[in-house]
GROMACS .gro file of C-alpha atoms in nm:
model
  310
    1UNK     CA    1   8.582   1.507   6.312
    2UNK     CA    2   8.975   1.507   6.217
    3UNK     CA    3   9.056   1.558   5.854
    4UNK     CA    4   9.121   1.310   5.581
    5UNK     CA    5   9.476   1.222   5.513
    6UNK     CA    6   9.598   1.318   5.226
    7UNK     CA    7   9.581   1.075   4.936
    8UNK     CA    8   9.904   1.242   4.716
    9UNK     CA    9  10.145   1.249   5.062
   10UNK     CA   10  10.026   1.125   5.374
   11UNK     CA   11  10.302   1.326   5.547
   12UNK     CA   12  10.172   1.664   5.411
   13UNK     CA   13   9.821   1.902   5.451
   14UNK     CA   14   9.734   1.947   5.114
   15UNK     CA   15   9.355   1.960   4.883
   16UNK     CA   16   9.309   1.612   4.858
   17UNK     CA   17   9.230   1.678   5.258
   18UNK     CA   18   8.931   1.929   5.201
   19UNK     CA   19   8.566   1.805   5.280
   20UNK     CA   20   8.476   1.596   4.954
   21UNK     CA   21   8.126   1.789   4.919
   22UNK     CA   22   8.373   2.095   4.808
   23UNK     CA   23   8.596   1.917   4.601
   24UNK     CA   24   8.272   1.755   4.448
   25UNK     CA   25   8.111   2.104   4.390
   26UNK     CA   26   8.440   2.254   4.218
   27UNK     CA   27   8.430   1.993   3.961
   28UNK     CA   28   8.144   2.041   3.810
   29UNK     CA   29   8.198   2.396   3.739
   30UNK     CA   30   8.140   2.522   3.413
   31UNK     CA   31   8.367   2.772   3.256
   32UNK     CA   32   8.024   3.008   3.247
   33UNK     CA   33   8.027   2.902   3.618
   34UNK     CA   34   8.364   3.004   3.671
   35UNK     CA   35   8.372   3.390   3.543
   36UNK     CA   36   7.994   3.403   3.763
   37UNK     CA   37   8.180   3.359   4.108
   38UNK     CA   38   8.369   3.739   4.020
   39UNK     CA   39   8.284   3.956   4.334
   40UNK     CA   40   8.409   4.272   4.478
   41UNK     CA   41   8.793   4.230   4.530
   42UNK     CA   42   8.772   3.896   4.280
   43UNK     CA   43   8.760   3.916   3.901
   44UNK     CA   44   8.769   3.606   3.682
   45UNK     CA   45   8.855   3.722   3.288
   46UNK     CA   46   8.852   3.458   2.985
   47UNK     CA   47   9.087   3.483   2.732
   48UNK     CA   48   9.009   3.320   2.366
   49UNK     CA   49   9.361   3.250   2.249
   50UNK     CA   50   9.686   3.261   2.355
   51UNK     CA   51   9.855   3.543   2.202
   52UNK     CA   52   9.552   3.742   2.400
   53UNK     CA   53   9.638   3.575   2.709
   54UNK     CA   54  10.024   3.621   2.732
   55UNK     CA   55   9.967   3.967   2.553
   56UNK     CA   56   9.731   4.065   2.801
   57UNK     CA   57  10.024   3.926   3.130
   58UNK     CA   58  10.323   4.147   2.919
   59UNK     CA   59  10.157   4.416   2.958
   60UNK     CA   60  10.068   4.398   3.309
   61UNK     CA   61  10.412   4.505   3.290
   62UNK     CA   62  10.419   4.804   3.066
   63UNK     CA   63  10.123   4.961   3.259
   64UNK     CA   64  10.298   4.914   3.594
   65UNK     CA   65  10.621   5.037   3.495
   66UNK     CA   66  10.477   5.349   3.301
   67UNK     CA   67  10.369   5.484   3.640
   68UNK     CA   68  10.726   5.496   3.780
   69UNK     CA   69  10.857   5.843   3.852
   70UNK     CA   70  11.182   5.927   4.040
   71UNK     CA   71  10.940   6.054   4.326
   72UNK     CA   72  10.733   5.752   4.311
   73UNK     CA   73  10.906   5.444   4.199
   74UNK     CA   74  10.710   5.153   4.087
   75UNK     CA   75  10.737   4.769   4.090
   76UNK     CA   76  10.603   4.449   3.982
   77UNK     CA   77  10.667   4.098   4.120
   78UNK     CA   78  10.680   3.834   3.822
   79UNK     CA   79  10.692   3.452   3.831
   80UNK     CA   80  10.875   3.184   3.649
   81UNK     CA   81  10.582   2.967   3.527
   82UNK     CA   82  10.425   3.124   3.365
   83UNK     CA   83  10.786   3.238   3.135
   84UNK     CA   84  10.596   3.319   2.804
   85UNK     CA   85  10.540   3.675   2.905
   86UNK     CA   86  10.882   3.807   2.930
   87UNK     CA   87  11.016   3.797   2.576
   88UNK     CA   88  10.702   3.995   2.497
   89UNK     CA   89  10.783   4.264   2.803
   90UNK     CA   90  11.105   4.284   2.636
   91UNK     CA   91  10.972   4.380   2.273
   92UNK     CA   92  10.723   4.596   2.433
   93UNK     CA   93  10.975   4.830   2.651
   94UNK     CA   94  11.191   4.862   2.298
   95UNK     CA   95  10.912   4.913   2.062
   96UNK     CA   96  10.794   5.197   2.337
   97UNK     CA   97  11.092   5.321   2.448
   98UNK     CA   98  10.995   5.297   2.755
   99UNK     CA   99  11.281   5.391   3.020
  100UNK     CA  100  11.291   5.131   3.347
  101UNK     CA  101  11.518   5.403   3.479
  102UNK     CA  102  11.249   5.420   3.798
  103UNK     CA  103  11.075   5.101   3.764
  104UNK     CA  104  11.148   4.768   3.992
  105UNK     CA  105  11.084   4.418   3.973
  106UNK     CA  106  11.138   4.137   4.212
  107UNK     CA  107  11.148   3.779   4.160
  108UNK     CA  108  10.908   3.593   4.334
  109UNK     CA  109  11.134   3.267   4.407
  110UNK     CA  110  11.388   3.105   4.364
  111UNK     CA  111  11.544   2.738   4.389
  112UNK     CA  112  11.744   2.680   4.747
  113UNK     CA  113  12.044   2.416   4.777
  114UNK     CA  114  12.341   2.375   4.959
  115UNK     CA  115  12.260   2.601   5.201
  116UNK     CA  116  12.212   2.867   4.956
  117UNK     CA  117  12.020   3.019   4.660
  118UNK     CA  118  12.135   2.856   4.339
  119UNK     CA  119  12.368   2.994   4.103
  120UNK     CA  120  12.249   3.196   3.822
  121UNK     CA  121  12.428   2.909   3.619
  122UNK     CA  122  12.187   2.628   3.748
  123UNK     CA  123  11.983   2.497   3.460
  124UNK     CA  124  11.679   2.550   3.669
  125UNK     CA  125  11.784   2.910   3.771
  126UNK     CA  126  11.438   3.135   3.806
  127UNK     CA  127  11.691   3.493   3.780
  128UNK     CA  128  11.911   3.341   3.462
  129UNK     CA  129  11.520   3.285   3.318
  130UNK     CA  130  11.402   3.618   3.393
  131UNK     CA  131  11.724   3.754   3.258
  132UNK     CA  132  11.761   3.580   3.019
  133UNK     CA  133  11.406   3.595   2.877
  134UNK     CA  134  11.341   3.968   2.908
  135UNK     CA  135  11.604   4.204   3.099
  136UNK     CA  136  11.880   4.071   2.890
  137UNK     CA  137  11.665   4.166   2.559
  138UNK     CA  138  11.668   4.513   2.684
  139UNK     CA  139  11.772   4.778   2.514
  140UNK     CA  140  12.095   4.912   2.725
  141UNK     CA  141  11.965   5.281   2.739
  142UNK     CA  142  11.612   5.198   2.837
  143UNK     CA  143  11.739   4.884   3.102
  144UNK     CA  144  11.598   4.884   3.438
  145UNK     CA  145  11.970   4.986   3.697
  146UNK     CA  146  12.051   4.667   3.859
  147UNK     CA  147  11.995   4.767   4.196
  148UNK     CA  148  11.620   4.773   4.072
  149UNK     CA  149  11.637   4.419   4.050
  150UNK     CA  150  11.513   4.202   4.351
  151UNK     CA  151  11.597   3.830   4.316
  152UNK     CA  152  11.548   3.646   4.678
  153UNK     CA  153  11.835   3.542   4.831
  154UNK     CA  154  11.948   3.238   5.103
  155UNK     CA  155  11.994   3.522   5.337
  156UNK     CA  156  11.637   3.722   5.263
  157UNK     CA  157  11.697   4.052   5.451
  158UNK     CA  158  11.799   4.258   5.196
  159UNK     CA  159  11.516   4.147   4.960
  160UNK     CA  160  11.271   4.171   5.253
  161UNK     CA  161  11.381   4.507   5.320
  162UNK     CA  162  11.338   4.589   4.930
  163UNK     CA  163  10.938   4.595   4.986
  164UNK     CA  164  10.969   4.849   5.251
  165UNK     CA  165  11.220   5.114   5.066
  166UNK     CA  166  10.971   5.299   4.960
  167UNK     CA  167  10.864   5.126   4.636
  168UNK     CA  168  10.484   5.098   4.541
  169UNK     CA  169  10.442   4.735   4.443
  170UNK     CA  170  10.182   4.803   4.140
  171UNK     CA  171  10.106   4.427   4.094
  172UNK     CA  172  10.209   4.082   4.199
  173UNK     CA  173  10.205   3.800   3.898
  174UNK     CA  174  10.185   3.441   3.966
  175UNK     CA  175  10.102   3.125   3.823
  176UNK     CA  176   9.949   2.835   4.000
  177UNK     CA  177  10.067   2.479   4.080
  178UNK     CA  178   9.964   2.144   4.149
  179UNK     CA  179   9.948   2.194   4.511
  180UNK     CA  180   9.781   2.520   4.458
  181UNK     CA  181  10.051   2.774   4.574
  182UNK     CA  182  10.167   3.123   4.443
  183UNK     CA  183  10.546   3.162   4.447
  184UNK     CA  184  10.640   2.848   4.642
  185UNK     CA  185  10.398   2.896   4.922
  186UNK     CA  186  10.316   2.517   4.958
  187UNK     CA  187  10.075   2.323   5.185
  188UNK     CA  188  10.279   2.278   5.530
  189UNK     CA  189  10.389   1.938   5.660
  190UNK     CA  190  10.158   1.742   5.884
  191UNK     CA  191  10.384   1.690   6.193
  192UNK     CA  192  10.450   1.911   6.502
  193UNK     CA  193  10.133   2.158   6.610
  194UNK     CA  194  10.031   2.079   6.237
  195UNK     CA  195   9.934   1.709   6.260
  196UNK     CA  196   9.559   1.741   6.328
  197UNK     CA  197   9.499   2.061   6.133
  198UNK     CA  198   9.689   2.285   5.911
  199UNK     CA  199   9.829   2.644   5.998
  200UNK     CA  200   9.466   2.873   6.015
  201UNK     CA  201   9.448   3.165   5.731
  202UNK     CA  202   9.533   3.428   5.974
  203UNK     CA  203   9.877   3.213   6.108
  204UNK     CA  204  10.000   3.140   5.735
  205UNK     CA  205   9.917   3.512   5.645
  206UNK     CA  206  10.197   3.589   5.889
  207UNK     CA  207  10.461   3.431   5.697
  208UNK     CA  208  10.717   3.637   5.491
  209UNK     CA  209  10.968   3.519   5.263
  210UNK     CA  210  11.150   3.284   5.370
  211UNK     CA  211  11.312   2.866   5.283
  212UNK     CA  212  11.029   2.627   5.257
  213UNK     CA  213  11.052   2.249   5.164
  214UNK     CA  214  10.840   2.185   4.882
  215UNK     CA  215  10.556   1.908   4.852
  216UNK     CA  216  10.652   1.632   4.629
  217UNK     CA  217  10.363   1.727   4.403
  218UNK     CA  218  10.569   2.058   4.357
  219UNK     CA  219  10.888   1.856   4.292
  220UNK     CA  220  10.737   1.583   4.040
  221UNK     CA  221  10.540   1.901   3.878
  222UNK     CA  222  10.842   2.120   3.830
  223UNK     CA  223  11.066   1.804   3.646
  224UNK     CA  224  10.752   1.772   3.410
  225UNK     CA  225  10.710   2.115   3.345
  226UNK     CA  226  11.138   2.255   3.345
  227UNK     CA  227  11.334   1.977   3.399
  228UNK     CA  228  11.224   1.704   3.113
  229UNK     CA  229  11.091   1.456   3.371
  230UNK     CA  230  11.416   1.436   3.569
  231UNK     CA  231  11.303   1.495   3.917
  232UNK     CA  232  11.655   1.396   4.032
  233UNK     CA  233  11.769   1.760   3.882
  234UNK     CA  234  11.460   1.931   4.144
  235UNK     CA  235  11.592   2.094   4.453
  236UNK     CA  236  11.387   2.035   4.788
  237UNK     CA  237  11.383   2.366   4.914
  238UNK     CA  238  11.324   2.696   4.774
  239UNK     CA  239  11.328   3.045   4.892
  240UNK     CA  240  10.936   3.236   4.811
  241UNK     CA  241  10.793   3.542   4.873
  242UNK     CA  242  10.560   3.536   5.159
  243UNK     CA  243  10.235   3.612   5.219
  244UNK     CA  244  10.302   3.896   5.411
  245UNK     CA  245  10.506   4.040   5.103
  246UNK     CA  246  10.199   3.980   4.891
  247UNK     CA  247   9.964   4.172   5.075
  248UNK     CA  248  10.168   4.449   5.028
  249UNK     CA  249  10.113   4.420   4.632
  250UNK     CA  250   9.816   4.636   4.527
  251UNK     CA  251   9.683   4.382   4.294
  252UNK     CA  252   9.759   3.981   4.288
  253UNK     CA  253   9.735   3.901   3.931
  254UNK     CA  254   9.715   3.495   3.826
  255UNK     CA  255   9.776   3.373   3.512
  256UNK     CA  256   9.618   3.013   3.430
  257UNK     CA  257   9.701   2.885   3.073
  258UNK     CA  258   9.648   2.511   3.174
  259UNK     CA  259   9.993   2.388   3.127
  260UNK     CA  260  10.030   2.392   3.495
  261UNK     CA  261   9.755   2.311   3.736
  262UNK     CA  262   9.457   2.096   3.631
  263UNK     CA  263   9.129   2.160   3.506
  264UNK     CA  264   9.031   2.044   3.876
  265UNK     CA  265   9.281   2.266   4.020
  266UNK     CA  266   9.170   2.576   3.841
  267UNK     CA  267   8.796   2.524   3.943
  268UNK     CA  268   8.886   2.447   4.314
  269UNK     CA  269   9.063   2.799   4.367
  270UNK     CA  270   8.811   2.991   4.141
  271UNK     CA  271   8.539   2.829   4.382
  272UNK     CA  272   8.733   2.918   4.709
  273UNK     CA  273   8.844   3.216   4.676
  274UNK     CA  274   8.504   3.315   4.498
  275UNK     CA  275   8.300   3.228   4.814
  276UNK     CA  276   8.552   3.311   5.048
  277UNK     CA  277   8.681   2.949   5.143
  278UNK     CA  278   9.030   3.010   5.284
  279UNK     CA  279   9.215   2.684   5.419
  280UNK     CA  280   9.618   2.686   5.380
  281UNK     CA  281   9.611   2.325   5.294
  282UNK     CA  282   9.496   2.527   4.984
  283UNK     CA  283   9.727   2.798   4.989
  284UNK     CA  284   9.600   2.982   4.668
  285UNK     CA  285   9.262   3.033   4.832
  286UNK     CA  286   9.433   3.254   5.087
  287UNK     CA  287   9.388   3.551   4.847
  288UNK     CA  288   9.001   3.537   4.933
  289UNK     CA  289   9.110   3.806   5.151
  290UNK     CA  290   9.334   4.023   4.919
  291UNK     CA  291   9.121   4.277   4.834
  292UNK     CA  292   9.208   4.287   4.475
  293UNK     CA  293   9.244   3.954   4.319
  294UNK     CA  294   9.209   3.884   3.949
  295UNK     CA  295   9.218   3.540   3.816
  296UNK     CA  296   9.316   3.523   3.377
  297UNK     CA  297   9.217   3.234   3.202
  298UNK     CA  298   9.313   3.049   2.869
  299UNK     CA  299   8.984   2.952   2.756
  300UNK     CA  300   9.145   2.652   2.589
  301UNK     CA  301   9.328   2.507   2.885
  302UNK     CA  302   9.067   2.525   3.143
  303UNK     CA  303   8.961   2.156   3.041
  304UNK     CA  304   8.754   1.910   3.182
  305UNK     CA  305   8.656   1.736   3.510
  306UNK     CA  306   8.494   1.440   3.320
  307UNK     CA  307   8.658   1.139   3.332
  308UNK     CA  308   8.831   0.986   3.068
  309UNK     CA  309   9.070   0.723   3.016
  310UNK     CA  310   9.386   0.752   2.789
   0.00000   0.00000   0.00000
C-alpha cells in the first residue's frame, strides 16, 4: 500500500506520512507514559523548572570538557536552538576556572547561501551565536585555542576531517524541530528514487555532513523562532552534521523545552525511538539505534495533544 502524502508539503517525506494508528498512539501519551518508554541505550529525564533544565544542558558541557587532557582531547557538539545554555557554560568555565586549553567543540550547523556558509555577520549566524553567547564571555586565559573550534563550512572537508583527528566526541547536543530533525537533518524530498518511499534507516545513516535544502516547516519554524516571523530573512539551504558524524558521538543528548517542536512532536519521537520505530521521514527517530540516547524534558512545555481552539 503506498504511503500517504504529506499533508504540510506534498513535495516532501515527512511525519504527517506515518501510518495514522502511530501518530494516533503518540498522542495520547502521558508525560508518566513518556519517561516509561526509557530502555537500554534510551533514557527519558523530566525536569521541573527551567533553571534545572538549562542548568542541567550547561553542564553537559563542564563534565565533557573536564575530561580533556593533552593526551586525550575532548569535544562536544552543541546546537543553536536550544541557545539558553551557553551564557551559563560561560559563567560556569569562569566561576571554575576551568582551562579549554584541550577541550573542542563543533557546531552542529550552520545557514548556507550564495554558494557558501554565511558570514559570521548574518543576523541569523549559528557561529556569531555561539560566540557570541558563550566563547566570547570567556575568560582570555581559560578560552578554548581557536583551532579547537569546528564551525561547518560550504566546503566540509576540513570539519569532516575534525571528527577523525583524534578527538573523543564526549557528547552530541541537539534540539528538535518541527520536522523532527537534529542539526538540519530534514525529511528528504519526494522525487527521484524517493517518490514512493523515503531513504531506509540504514541509507540515511550513511549520510555525513553535508548542504541540505530544508523543508518549509524548517523555514516557517526558524522565522518564528530567530527571525521575528520574517521568513523572507530564512536561507533554503544549510550545511548539518550528518548522521554518520553523530554516531561517532558517545552520547546524543536532546534538549526539549517546548519552545520548539510540539507537544505532538515530542511524544512521536519519545514513542519511536522508545520502541525502536526508525523511518527517516522522521529523522529524529533514527537515534533508536544510537546506543546511548537521552531525551531531557521541561516538564512545563511538554503540553497537550487535546484539542483546543484559540
Amino acid at each position: 500500500m503506498p504511503r500517504k502524502l504529506s499533508t504540510i508539503a506534498p513535495d516532501w517525506w515527512d511525519y504527517t506520512t506515518l501510518d495514522s494508528a502511530l501518530i494516533e498512539e503518540a498522542a495520547r501519551l502521558t508525560p508518566a507514559d513518556m519517561v516509561k518508554l526509557s530502555r537500554d541505550g534510551f533514557r527519558v529525564i523530566m525536569y521541573d523548572t527551567l533553571e534545572d533544565f538549562y542548568l542541567a544542558e550547561a553542564l553537559e558541557y563542564i563534565t565533557a570538557w573536564r575530561q580533556a587532557t593533552a593526551d586525550q582531547p575532548v569535544g562536544l557538539c552543541g546546537p543553536i536552538g536550544p541557545t539558553e545554555q551557553l551564557p551559563l557554560v560561560a559563567r560556569l568555565v569562569n566561576e571554575l576556572g576551568l582551562s579549554l586549553q584541550h577541550a573542542h567543540f563543533w557546531g552542529m550547523d550552520e545557514w548556507y547561501a550564495d554558494g557558501r556558509e554565511v558570514p559570521v555577520s548574518h543576523p541569523l549566524s549559528f557561529e556569531r551565536a555561539d560566540r557570541e553567547l558563550c566563547f566570547s564571555r570567556i575568560r582570555r586565559e581559560l578560552a578554548m585555542p581557536e583551532a579547537n573550534l569546528h564551525f561547518p563550512k560550504g566546503d566540509v572537508a576540513a570539519y569532516v576531517k575534525s571528527w577523525d583527528a583524534g578527538v573523543r566526541c564526549a557528547v552530541m547536543q541537539g534540539g528538535q524541530g518541527d520536522t523532527k530533525h537534529w542539526a538540519f537533518n530534514d525529511p528528504v524530498k519526494r522525487a527521484g528514487k524517493y517518490q514512493d518511499a523515503p531513504p531506509s534507516p540504514a541509507e540515511y545513516r550513511k549520510l555525513g555532513t553535508r548542504v541540505v535544502d530544508l523543508h518549509p516547516v524548517t523555514l516557517a519554524q526558524n522565522a518564528r523562532t530567530s527571525g521575528g516571523g520574517n521568513i523572507s530573512l530564512v536561507p533554503q539551504k544549510a550545511i548539518t552534521v550528518g548522521p554518520v558524524e553523530t554516531w561517532k558521538a558517545e552520547k546524543v543528548s536532546i534538549w526539549h523545552a517546548g519552545m520548539h517542536d510540539s507537544a505532538f512532536g515530542q511524544r512521536l519521537t519519545t514513542l519511536m525511538i522508545g520502541k525502536k520505530i526508525a523511518d527517516s521521514a522522521v529523522p529524529m527517530s533514527l537515534l533508536a539505534d544510537h546506543p546511548n540516547v537521552q531525551f531531557n524534558f521541561y516538564r512545563g512545555g511538554i503540553g497537550s495533544c487535546q484539542v483546543e481552539m484559540h
